[in-house]
N, CA, C and O of each residue as an XYZ file, in Angstrom:
712
protein
N     -18.125   -113.680    110.880
C     -16.724   -113.818    110.846
C     -15.923   -113.328    109.836
O     -16.436   -113.220    108.722
N     -14.829   -113.025    109.986
C     -13.534   -112.061    108.725
C     -13.203   -113.066    108.062
O     -13.098   -114.155    108.626
N     -12.959   -112.917    106.675
C     -12.311   -113.748    105.895
C     -11.539   -112.422    104.676
O     -11.888   -111.361    104.158
N     -10.309   -113.346    104.689
C      -9.703   -112.488    103.745
C     -10.445   -112.222    102.202
O     -11.436   -112.918    101.982
N     -10.097   -111.431    101.322
C     -10.751   -111.105    100.097
C     -10.112   -112.189     99.166
O     -10.617   -112.887     98.288
N      -8.574   -112.082     99.745
C      -7.861   -112.963     98.650
C      -6.750   -113.649     99.652
O      -6.122   -113.020    100.503
N      -6.645   -114.864     99.427
C      -5.656   -115.418    100.075
C      -4.333   -116.028     99.334
O      -4.489   -116.790     98.380
N      -3.221   -115.728     99.725
C      -1.787   -116.004     98.928
C      -0.783   -116.970     99.651
O      -0.800   -117.233    100.853
N      -0.164   -117.310     98.990
C       0.838   -118.293     99.193
C       2.241   -117.870     99.730
O       2.993   -117.314     98.929
N       2.500   -117.999    100.513
C       3.911   -117.256    101.134
C       4.951   -118.400    101.618
O       4.646   -119.466    102.153
N       6.113   -117.982    101.339
C       7.136   -119.500    101.648
C       8.036   -118.717    102.456
O       8.208   -117.562    102.067
N       8.749   -119.147    103.664
C       9.845   -118.938    104.278
C      10.686   -119.874    103.958
O      10.310   -121.033    104.128
N      11.906   -119.649    103.465
C      12.993   -121.001    103.416
C      14.414   -120.791    103.265
O      14.461   -119.672    102.754
N      15.192   -121.059    103.357
C      16.744   -121.031    103.805
C      17.225   -121.496    104.808
O      16.545   -122.152    105.597
N      18.934   -121.167    105.042
C      19.285   -122.013    106.138
C      19.606   -121.250    107.187
O      20.180   -121.757    108.151
N      19.295   -119.972    107.157
C      19.046   -119.280    108.239
C      18.098   -119.195    109.705
O      17.055   -119.786    109.423
N      18.044   -118.867    110.686
C      16.862   -119.242    111.759
C      15.985   -118.263    111.295
O      16.153   -117.125    110.856
N      14.897   -119.047    111.515
C      13.540   -117.921    111.481
C      12.330   -118.013    110.698
O      11.605   -117.144    110.213
N      12.281   -119.378    110.689
C      11.289   -119.860    109.303
C       9.730   -119.918    110.065
O       8.615   -119.459    109.819
N      10.298   -120.689    111.040
C       8.756   -121.071    111.764
C       8.617   -119.951    112.626
O       7.461   -119.564    112.795
N       9.364   -119.451    113.107
C       9.117   -118.121    113.927
C       8.465   -116.746    113.660
O       7.863   -115.918    114.344
N       8.889   -116.874    112.224
C       7.989   -116.246    111.635
C       6.710   -116.341    111.339
O       5.949   -115.418    111.631
N       6.254   -117.512    110.692
C       4.905   -118.298    110.713
C       4.075   -117.843    111.898
O       3.008   -117.228    111.892
N       4.680   -118.209    112.746
C       4.349   -118.333    114.383
C       3.935   -116.675    114.497
O       2.730   -116.469    114.642
N       4.612   -115.769    114.457
C       4.254   -114.221    114.362
C       3.058   -114.172    113.815
O       2.043   -114.049    114.499
N       3.048   -114.280    112.304
C       1.872   -114.080    111.681
C       0.857   -114.372    112.014
O      -0.107   -113.608    112.047
N       0.857   -115.709    112.380
C      -0.681   -116.538    113.336
C      -1.035   -115.484    114.514
O      -2.178   -115.150    114.827
N      -0.140   -115.143    114.955
C      -0.158   -114.307    116.571
C      -0.974   -113.156    115.915
O      -2.043   -112.801    116.411
N      -0.461   -112.573    114.791
C      -0.612   -110.884    114.678
C      -2.308   -111.564    113.877
O      -3.202   -110.724    113.982
N      -2.650   -112.579    113.329
C      -3.480   -112.441    112.704
C      -4.770   -112.830    113.876
O      -5.830   -112.224    114.032
N      -4.250   -114.081    114.630
C      -4.728   -113.400    116.025
C      -5.674   -112.337    116.866
O      -6.733   -112.355    117.494
N      -4.723   -111.474    116.521
C      -5.194   -110.323    116.707
C      -6.414   -109.302    116.660
O      -7.023   -108.407    117.244
N      -6.306   -110.188    115.410
C      -7.425   -109.328    114.365
C      -8.794   -110.426    114.175
O      -9.666   -110.297    113.316
N      -8.732   -111.404    115.098
C     -10.044   -112.333    114.601
C      -9.788   -113.643    113.660
O     -10.777   -114.328    113.401
N      -8.662   -113.987    113.191
C      -8.754   -114.715    112.361
C      -7.925   -115.944    112.610
O      -6.743   -115.836    112.935
N      -8.437   -116.958    112.486
C      -8.302   -118.409    113.072
C      -6.857   -118.744    111.649
O      -6.645   -118.482    110.465
N      -6.241   -119.430    112.753
C      -4.671   -120.341    112.221
C      -5.189   -121.627    112.309
O      -5.916   -121.835    113.281
N      -4.945   -122.774    111.337
C      -4.126   -123.845    111.799
C      -2.910   -124.503    111.630
O      -2.921   -125.028    110.517
N      -2.274   -124.633    111.989
C      -0.683   -124.613    112.229
C      -0.110   -126.399    112.288
O       0.093   -127.051    113.312
N       0.025   -126.799    111.046
C       0.685   -128.243    110.650
C       2.019   -128.703    110.803
O       2.511   -128.681    109.674
N       2.940   -129.151    111.712
C       3.954   -129.012    111.561
C       4.371   -130.680    111.524
O       4.111   -131.511    112.394
N       5.019   -130.869    110.379
C       5.795   -132.311    110.049
C       7.169   -132.237    110.355
O       7.962   -131.296    110.383
N       7.260   -133.333    110.559
C       8.644   -133.548    111.086
C       8.683   -133.079    112.500
O       9.738   -132.724    113.027
N       7.469   -133.076    113.149
C       7.925   -132.642    114.716
C       6.915   -133.160    115.447
O       5.692   -133.192    115.310
N       7.674   -133.554    116.248
C       6.462   -134.854    117.328
C       6.663   -134.192    119.272
O       5.895   -134.508    120.181
N       7.954   -133.216    119.421
C       7.982   -132.778    120.576
C       6.742   -132.022    121.214
O       6.432   -130.919    120.763
N       5.959   -132.648    122.354
C       4.983   -131.488    123.224
C       5.818   -130.445    123.732
O       5.103   -129.477    123.993
N       6.899   -130.244    123.960
C       7.445   -129.323    125.155
C       8.117   -128.277    123.876
O       8.913   -127.411    124.237
N       7.841   -128.371    122.713
C       7.759   -126.920    121.843
C       7.288   -125.911    122.653
O       6.265   -126.259    123.242
N       7.650   -124.794    122.903
C       7.199   -123.770    123.361
C       5.853   -123.213    122.733
O       4.947   -122.975    123.532
N       5.667   -123.021    121.623
C       4.370   -123.187    120.758
C       3.359   -124.051    120.954
O       2.216   -123.698    121.243
N       3.822   -125.505    120.771
C       2.483   -126.333    121.266
C       1.953   -126.076    122.806
O       0.775   -126.213    123.135
N       2.888   -125.727    123.590
C       2.413   -125.252    125.398
C       1.638   -123.712    125.245
O       0.658   -123.318    125.876
N       2.216   -123.178    124.467
C       1.377   -121.662    124.410
C      -0.096   -121.888    123.619
O      -1.110   -121.439    124.152
N      -0.194   -122.705    122.138
C      -1.038   -122.672    122.122
C      -2.606   -122.509    122.389
O      -3.525   -121.937    121.803
N      -2.474   -123.330    123.627
C      -3.889   -123.231    124.126
C      -4.172   -122.212    124.805
O      -5.370   -122.052    125.038
N      -3.316   -121.314    125.281
C      -3.724   -120.423    125.626
C      -4.479   -118.839    124.389
O      -5.094   -117.812    124.676
N      -3.988   -119.430    123.038
C      -4.805   -118.390    122.221
C      -5.820   -119.210    121.114
O      -6.207   -118.598    120.118
N      -6.204   -120.547    121.332
C      -7.518   -121.026    121.354
C      -8.567   -120.352    121.777
O      -8.917   -120.067    122.923
N      -9.311   -119.991    120.166
C      -9.765   -120.997    119.140
C      -8.736   -120.314    117.951
O      -8.420   -121.001    116.980
N      -8.300   -119.087    118.081
C      -7.642   -118.322    116.985
C      -6.016   -119.250    116.431
O      -5.403   -119.196    115.365
N      -5.747   -120.062    117.740
C      -4.602   -120.647    117.050
C      -4.782   -122.158    117.363
O      -5.293   -122.641    118.373
N      -4.162   -122.922    116.096
C      -4.655   -124.507    116.395
C      -3.366   -125.110    115.915
O      -2.843   -124.660    114.895
N      -2.721   -126.278    116.702
C      -1.251   -126.616    116.395
C      -1.372   -128.284    116.343
O      -1.420   -128.963    117.369
N      -1.416   -128.872    114.918
C      -1.528   -130.358    114.878
C       0.456   -130.814    114.619
O       1.068   -130.243    113.716
N       1.019   -131.625    115.333
C       2.058   -132.331    115.123
C       2.009   -133.431    114.255
O       1.312   -134.284    114.804
N       2.465   -133.881    113.019
C       2.745   -135.021    112.241
C       4.099   -135.551    112.530
O       4.816   -135.820    111.567
N       4.430   -135.690    113.435
C       6.137   -136.156    113.389
C       6.576   -136.512    114.587
O       6.198   -136.078    115.675
N       7.419   -137.349    114.354
C       8.561   -137.905    115.980
C       8.883   -137.220    116.903
O       8.497   -136.085    116.625
N       9.407   -137.221    117.935
C      10.075   -136.487    118.851
C      11.580   -136.547    118.352
O      12.405   -135.695    118.682
N      11.913   -137.790    117.405
C      13.181   -137.540    116.830
C      13.696   -137.132    115.901
O      12.932   -136.392    115.281
N      14.976   -137.267    115.301
C      14.839   -136.245    113.663
C      15.052   -137.524    112.938
O      15.293   -138.663    113.337
N      14.873   -136.938    111.600
C      14.049   -138.234    110.498
C      15.581   -138.426    109.811
O      16.130   -137.462    109.279
N      16.190   -139.689    109.864
C      17.332   -139.956    108.779
C      16.900   -139.349    107.236
O      15.983   -139.933    106.658
N      17.380   -138.493    106.746
C      17.021   -138.319    105.151
C      17.182   -139.380    104.559
O      16.288   -139.576    103.736
N      18.281   -140.525    104.634
C      18.426   -141.328    103.517
C      17.714   -142.845    104.067
O      17.777   -143.896    103.431
N      17.116   -142.687    105.239
C      16.505   -143.869    105.787
C      15.592   -143.461    106.290
O      15.620   -143.710    107.495
N      14.473   -142.761    105.891
C      13.278   -142.538    107.005
C      12.766   -143.830    107.527
O      12.926   -144.920    106.979
N      12.123   -143.600    108.661
C      11.003   -145.067    109.110
C      10.066   -144.854    108.605
O       9.601   -143.922    107.948
N       9.677   -146.034    109.018
C       8.104   -146.451    108.444
C       7.146   -145.385    109.341
O       6.139   -144.892    108.834
N       7.518   -145.112    110.577
C       6.605   -144.276    111.118
C       6.428   -143.067    110.371
O       5.349   -142.617    109.988
N       7.756   -142.491    110.162
C       7.765   -141.088    109.679
C       7.176   -140.847    108.320
O       6.857   -139.794    107.767
N       7.108   -142.269    107.870
C       6.470   -141.925    106.284
C       4.622   -142.109    106.666
O       3.706   -141.506    106.108
N       4.550   -142.827    107.444
C       3.077   -142.776    107.763
C       2.591   -141.464    108.129
O       1.700   -140.789    107.614
N       3.435   -141.201    109.235
C       2.746   -139.382    109.916
C       2.860   -138.462    108.810
O       1.913   -137.699    108.617
N       4.010   -138.405    107.944
C       3.993   -137.417    106.782
C       2.335   -137.641    105.984
O       1.405   -136.843    105.872
N       2.460   -138.861    105.594
C       1.190   -139.211    104.381
C      -0.337   -138.629    105.473
O      -1.340   -138.115    104.978
N      -0.150   -138.871    106.905
C      -1.453   -138.374    107.572
C      -1.253   -137.373    107.717
O      -2.278   -137.044    108.314
N      -0.512   -136.261    107.615
C      -0.243   -134.710    108.046
C      -0.784   -134.001    106.635
O      -1.607   -133.085    106.650
N      -0.122   -134.634    105.233
C      -0.704   -134.074    104.211
C      -2.080   -134.456    103.910
O      -2.892   -133.719    103.349
N      -2.248   -135.368    104.217
C      -3.824   -135.559    104.005
C      -4.841   -134.512    105.019
O      -5.970   -134.097    104.757
N      -4.141   -134.307    106.043
C      -5.187   -133.554    106.806
C      -4.853   -132.105    106.346
O      -5.666   -131.210    106.577
N      -3.927   -131.900    105.836
C      -3.124   -130.345    105.354
C      -4.384   -130.619    104.179
O      -5.249   -129.761    104.359
N      -4.652   -131.297    103.345
C      -5.271   -131.092    102.215
C      -6.760   -130.521    102.495
O      -7.297   -129.566    101.933
N      -7.246   -131.292    103.432
C      -8.658   -131.406    104.083
C      -8.968   -129.865    104.455
O      -9.900   -129.163    104.063
N      -8.075   -129.602    105.191
C      -8.064   -127.954    105.818
C      -8.205   -127.359    104.815
O      -9.191   -126.624    104.770
N      -7.337   -127.416    103.655
C      -6.568   -126.155    103.093
C      -8.137   -126.195    101.799
O      -8.104   -125.258    101.001
N      -8.997   -126.889    101.683
C     -10.395   -126.993    101.080
C     -11.230   -126.165    102.403
O     -12.049   -125.428    101.853
N     -11.295   -126.066    103.368
C     -12.235   -125.718    104.025
C     -12.424   -124.380    104.176
O     -11.772   -123.523    103.580
N     -13.450   -124.140    105.094
C     -13.699   -122.684    105.875
C     -13.498   -122.199    106.659
O     -13.662   -120.984    106.768
N     -12.917   -123.183    107.813
C     -13.069   -122.950    109.246
C     -11.607   -122.263    109.616
O     -11.491   -121.716    110.712
N     -10.849   -122.286    108.987
C      -9.489   -121.479    109.104
C      -8.516   -120.693    108.289
O      -7.674   -121.213    107.556
N      -8.666   -119.516    108.446
C      -8.460   -118.544    107.548
C      -6.662   -118.208    107.224
O      -6.212   -117.602    106.251
N      -6.165   -118.596    107.954
C      -4.599   -119.103    107.505
C      -4.150   -120.787    107.678
O      -4.601   -121.225    108.737
N      -3.663   -121.434    107.185
C      -2.911   -122.634    106.901
C      -1.565   -122.566    106.981
O      -0.982   -122.406    105.909
N      -0.596   -122.684    108.444
C       0.610   -123.101    108.097
C       1.041   -124.366    107.837
O       0.401   -125.234    108.430
N       1.822   -124.698    107.218
C       2.480   -126.068    106.750
C       4.119   -125.880    107.186
O       4.980   -125.579    106.359
N       4.375   -126.096    108.539
C       5.424   -125.951    108.961
C       6.548   -127.085    109.125
O       6.275   -128.059    109.827
N       7.768   -126.999    108.519
C       8.833   -127.807    107.849
C       8.253   -128.877    106.512
O       8.510   -130.063    106.302
N       7.443   -127.976    105.802
C       6.809   -129.053    104.691
C       7.892   -128.909    103.847
O       8.185   -130.018    103.402
N       8.745   -127.892    103.353
C       9.570   -128.190    102.245
C      10.858   -128.915    102.771
O      11.832   -129.040    102.029
N      10.856   -129.430    104.158
C      11.946   -130.169    104.253
C      11.552   -131.802    104.491
O      12.340   -132.744    104.579
N      10.165   -131.823    104.562
C       9.185   -132.698    104.429
C       9.412   -133.339    102.499
O       9.386   -134.470    102.016
N       9.546   -132.444    102.102
C       9.154   -133.068    100.271
C      10.635   -132.692    100.149
O      10.885   -132.802     98.949
N      11.711   -132.312    100.782
C      12.650   -132.600    100.507
C      13.583   -133.871    100.891
O      14.536   -134.153    100.164
N      13.274   -134.670    102.108
C      13.464   -135.776    102.681
C      12.728   -136.987    102.013
O      12.769   -138.132    102.463
N      12.054   -136.604    100.892
C      10.909   -137.721    100.391
C      10.031   -137.944    101.128
O       9.750   -139.049    100.665
N       9.032   -137.750    102.271
C       8.444   -137.819    103.298
C       6.729   -136.889    102.715
O       5.641   -136.770    103.280
N       7.215   -136.437    101.461
C       5.997   -135.609    101.079
C       5.978   -135.573     99.375
O       6.942   -135.053     98.812
N       5.455   -135.838     98.997
C       5.771   -135.668     97.195
C       5.401   -134.504     96.651
O       4.214   -134.206     96.525
N       6.509   -133.632     96.228
C       6.180   -132.262     95.684
C       4.918   -132.071     94.820
O       4.359   -130.996     94.603
N       4.558   -133.288     94.359
C       3.262   -133.121     93.465
C       1.548   -132.743     94.327
O       0.434   -132.438     93.900
N       2.296   -133.037     96.066
C       0.989   -133.350     96.826
C       0.860   -132.207     97.128
O      -0.259   -131.707     97.237
N       2.170   -131.414     97.370
C       2.473   -130.025     97.976
C       1.536   -129.009     96.804
O       0.517   -128.347     97.001
N       2.308   -129.196     95.611
C       1.779   -128.544     94.623
C       0.150   -128.280     94.521
O      -0.522   -127.267     94.327
N      -0.148   -129.590     94.731
C      -1.839   -129.580     94.425
C      -2.667   -128.756     95.299
O      -3.594   -128.042     94.917
N      -2.134   -128.958     96.897
C      -2.481   -127.962     97.911
C      -2.549   -126.589     97.310
O      -3.554   -125.905     97.116
N      -1.200   -126.294     97.033
C      -1.136   -124.708     96.897
C      -2.334   -124.506     95.518
O      -3.216   -123.650     95.599
N      -2.209   -125.356     94.379
C      -3.442   -125.099     93.687
C      -4.795   -124.988     93.651
O      -5.484   -124.198     93.006
N      -5.175   -126.019     94.546
C      -6.533   -125.950     94.946
C      -6.989   -125.916     96.423
O      -7.744   -126.706     96.990
N      -6.196   -124.533     97.054
C      -6.883   -123.930     98.277
C      -7.214   -123.452     98.256
O      -7.110   -122.626     97.349
N      -8.555   -123.295     99.831
C      -9.135   -121.965     99.274
C      -8.676   -120.595     99.093
O      -7.813   -119.965     99.704
N      -9.492   -120.242     98.052
C      -8.837   -118.722     97.296
C      -9.292   -118.046     98.491
O      -9.074   -116.853     98.277
N      -9.855   -118.192     99.735
C      -9.665   -116.797    100.740
C      -8.623   -117.295    101.611
O      -8.207   -116.398    102.344
N      -8.018   -118.485    101.799
C      -6.898   -118.468    102.991
C      -5.560   -118.276    102.524
O      -5.054   -118.676    101.475
N      -5.083   -117.638    103.413
C      -3.630   -117.691    103.183
C      -2.732   -118.869    103.620
O      -3.156   -119.529    104.569
N      -1.630   -119.207    103.103
C      -1.483   -120.642    102.647
C       0.634   -120.285    103.349
O       1.291   -119.468    102.705
N       1.253   -120.950    104.494
C       2.275   -120.425    104.570
C       3.408   -121.718    104.413
O       3.410   -122.579    105.293
N       4.009   -121.780    103.694
C       5.029   -123.151    103.821
C       6.439   -122.364    104.209
O       6.997   -121.350    103.790
N       6.774   -123.538    105.409
C       8.155   -122.927    105.826
C       8.915   -124.223    105.719
O       8.396   -125.277    105.350
N      10.058   -124.094    106.031
C      11.667   -125.019    105.659
C      12.481   -124.841    104.803
O      12.340   -124.253    103.730
N      13.278   -125.283    105.183
C      14.289   -125.230    104.188
C      14.490   -125.922    103.014
O      13.683   -126.849    102.945
N      15.198   -125.868    102.097
C      14.845   -126.885    101.000
C      13.838   -126.182     99.602
O      13.859   -126.620     98.452
N      13.142   -125.199    100.019
C      11.927   -125.010     99.427
C      12.615   -125.355     97.742
O      13.664   -124.933     97.256
N      11.516   -126.317     97.104
C      11.830   -126.254     95.788
C      11.972   -125.231     94.543
O      11.999   -124.072     94.955
N      12.067   -125.330     93.192
C      12.242   -124.472     92.437
C      10.556   -123.788     91.897
O      10.272   -122.638     91.561
N       9.763   -124.903     91.983
C       8.361   -125.453     91.073
C       7.383   -125.003     92.586
O       6.172   -125.204     92.492
N       7.856   -124.479     93.778
C       7.453   -124.458     94.792
C       7.440   -122.969     94.953
O       6.422   -122.280     95.024
N       8.895   -122.469     95.012
C       8.817   -121.195     94.884
C       8.267   -120.311     93.649
O       8.254   -119.135     94.015
N       7.929   -120.409     92.670
C       7.162   -120.058     91.248
C       6.253   -120.171     91.529
O       5.795   -119.036     91.396
N       5.203   -121.009     92.017
C       4.522   -121.265     92.478
C       3.715   -120.517     93.770
O       2.580   -120.794     94.156
N       4.588   -119.537     94.301
C       4.355   -118.890     95.583
C       4.181   -117.297     95.195
O       4.809   -116.574     94.421
N       3.161   -117.084     95.985
C       3.243   -115.532     95.611
C       4.426   -114.134     96.702
O       4.618   -112.935     96.497
N       4.859   -114.917     97.613
C       5.950   -113.999     98.173
C       6.684   -115.278     98.985
O       6.181   -116.165     99.674
N       8.178   -114.989     98.593
C       8.873   -116.118     99.189
C      10.106   -115.397     99.618
O      10.787   -114.946     98.696
N      10.574   -115.176    100.978
C      11.366   -115.043    102.145
C      12.929   -116.095    102.160
O      12.786   -117.221    102.637
N      14.192   -115.745    101.702
C      14.745   -116.410    102.050
C      15.991   -115.635    103.475
O      16.766   -114.681    103.543
N      15.419   -117.008    104.590
C      16.031   -116.764    105.637
C      17.893   -117.287    105.667
O      18.288   -118.428    105.905
N      18.701   -116.169    105.376
C      19.949   -116.541    105.045
C      21.077   -116.213    106.427
O      21.405   -115.081    106.784
N      21.506   -117.403    107.008
C      22.567   -117.352    107.906
C      23.555   -116.066    107.728
O      23.939   -115.774    106.595
N      23.923   -115.375    108.754
C      25.283   -114.757    108.428
C      25.703   -115.106    109.791
O      26.868   -114.833    110.082
N      25.047   -115.596    110.572
C      25.790   -115.770    112.099
C      25.276   -116.576    112.699
O      24.197   -116.915    112.214
N      25.658   -117.241    113.884
C      24.805   -118.142    114.398
C      25.522   -118.854    115.669
O      26.443   -119.649    115.484
N      25.005   -118.495    117.103
C      25.658   -119.156    118.080
C      26.414   -120.052    118.048
O      27.598   -120.279    118.297
N      25.159   -120.766    117.540
C      25.377   -123.072    117.251
C      27.018   -123.038    116.586
O      28.024   -123.536    117.091
N      26.940   -122.535    115.729
C      28.296   -122.195    114.818
C      29.668   -121.787    115.804
O      30.614   -122.491    116.161
N      29.411   -120.625    116.024
C      30.451   -119.939    116.347
C      30.590   -120.107    117.772
O      31.663   -119.771    118.274
N      29.606   -120.609    118.558
C      29.995   -120.626    120.056
C      29.749   -121.793    120.708
O      30.005   -121.965    121.900
N      29.086   -122.906    119.716
C      28.737   -124.293    120.110
C      27.607   -124.137    120.583
O      27.068   -125.176    120.201
N      26.556   -123.374    121.360
C      25.709   -123.188    121.406
C      24.096   -124.138    121.218
O      23.300   -123.881    120.314
N      23.900   -125.087    122.127
C      22.805   -125.998    121.501
C      21.524   -125.007    121.507
O      21.556   -123.837    121.889
N      20.359   -125.718    120.997
C      19.268   -125.375    121.016
C      18.685   -124.581    122.143
O      19.039   -125.517    122.860
N      18.188   -123.833    122.893
C      17.566   -123.124    123.819
C      16.127   -123.110    124.062
O      15.427   -122.943    123.063
N      15.610   -123.234    125.060
C      14.322   -123.456    125.658
C      13.816   -122.172    125.724
O      14.384   -121.400    126.497
N      12.613   -121.662    124.908
C      12.160   -120.600    124.442
C      12.961   -119.582    123.414
O      12.866   -118.356    123.464
N      13.687   -120.248    122.569
C      14.627   -119.122    121.700
C      14.232   -120.011    120.562
O      13.255   -119.723    119.872
N      15.051   -121.227    120.309
C      14.306   -122.935    119.456
C      13.512   -123.525    119.586
O      13.068   -124.092    118.588
N      12.952   -123.710    120.723
C      11.912   -125.078    121.003
C      11.321   -124.009    122.190
O      10.396   -124.354    122.925
């Protein structure tokens, strides 16, 4: 089984579109080379996302687990279920990060989960510090903290220049945003 000589930590953050898409693209590229990815989605629970439907076709190379509800999280008042699912997700992430089953671990929307107070920053920093040294760790979501950015090896900020949502009032589209 292939393994990375050294696994790095990547962060995709910022206000622009494309953070999750970049992480999914990386997992797809890695699958083409025989690497296995686990994608853990925080704050997402909708089974109709295109990546949830498609990942079954890419098994065993790409696995996705969701730890969220189908509704948006109220940043000022997250529900008990939001908190419970995020706690389960970070526990699962901790377990996967120390194992050998996967080469890439994507924590999708983890930066938002930290910013919303669903996951403690210290928990994420601990995963970053103690992950399997051969595992690539990808963290997505707006609002990556200074400490997360400092700890990462690669940070990309997606910057919105223009977006049809704002300019043309186009809502999310099947196959593009979900």
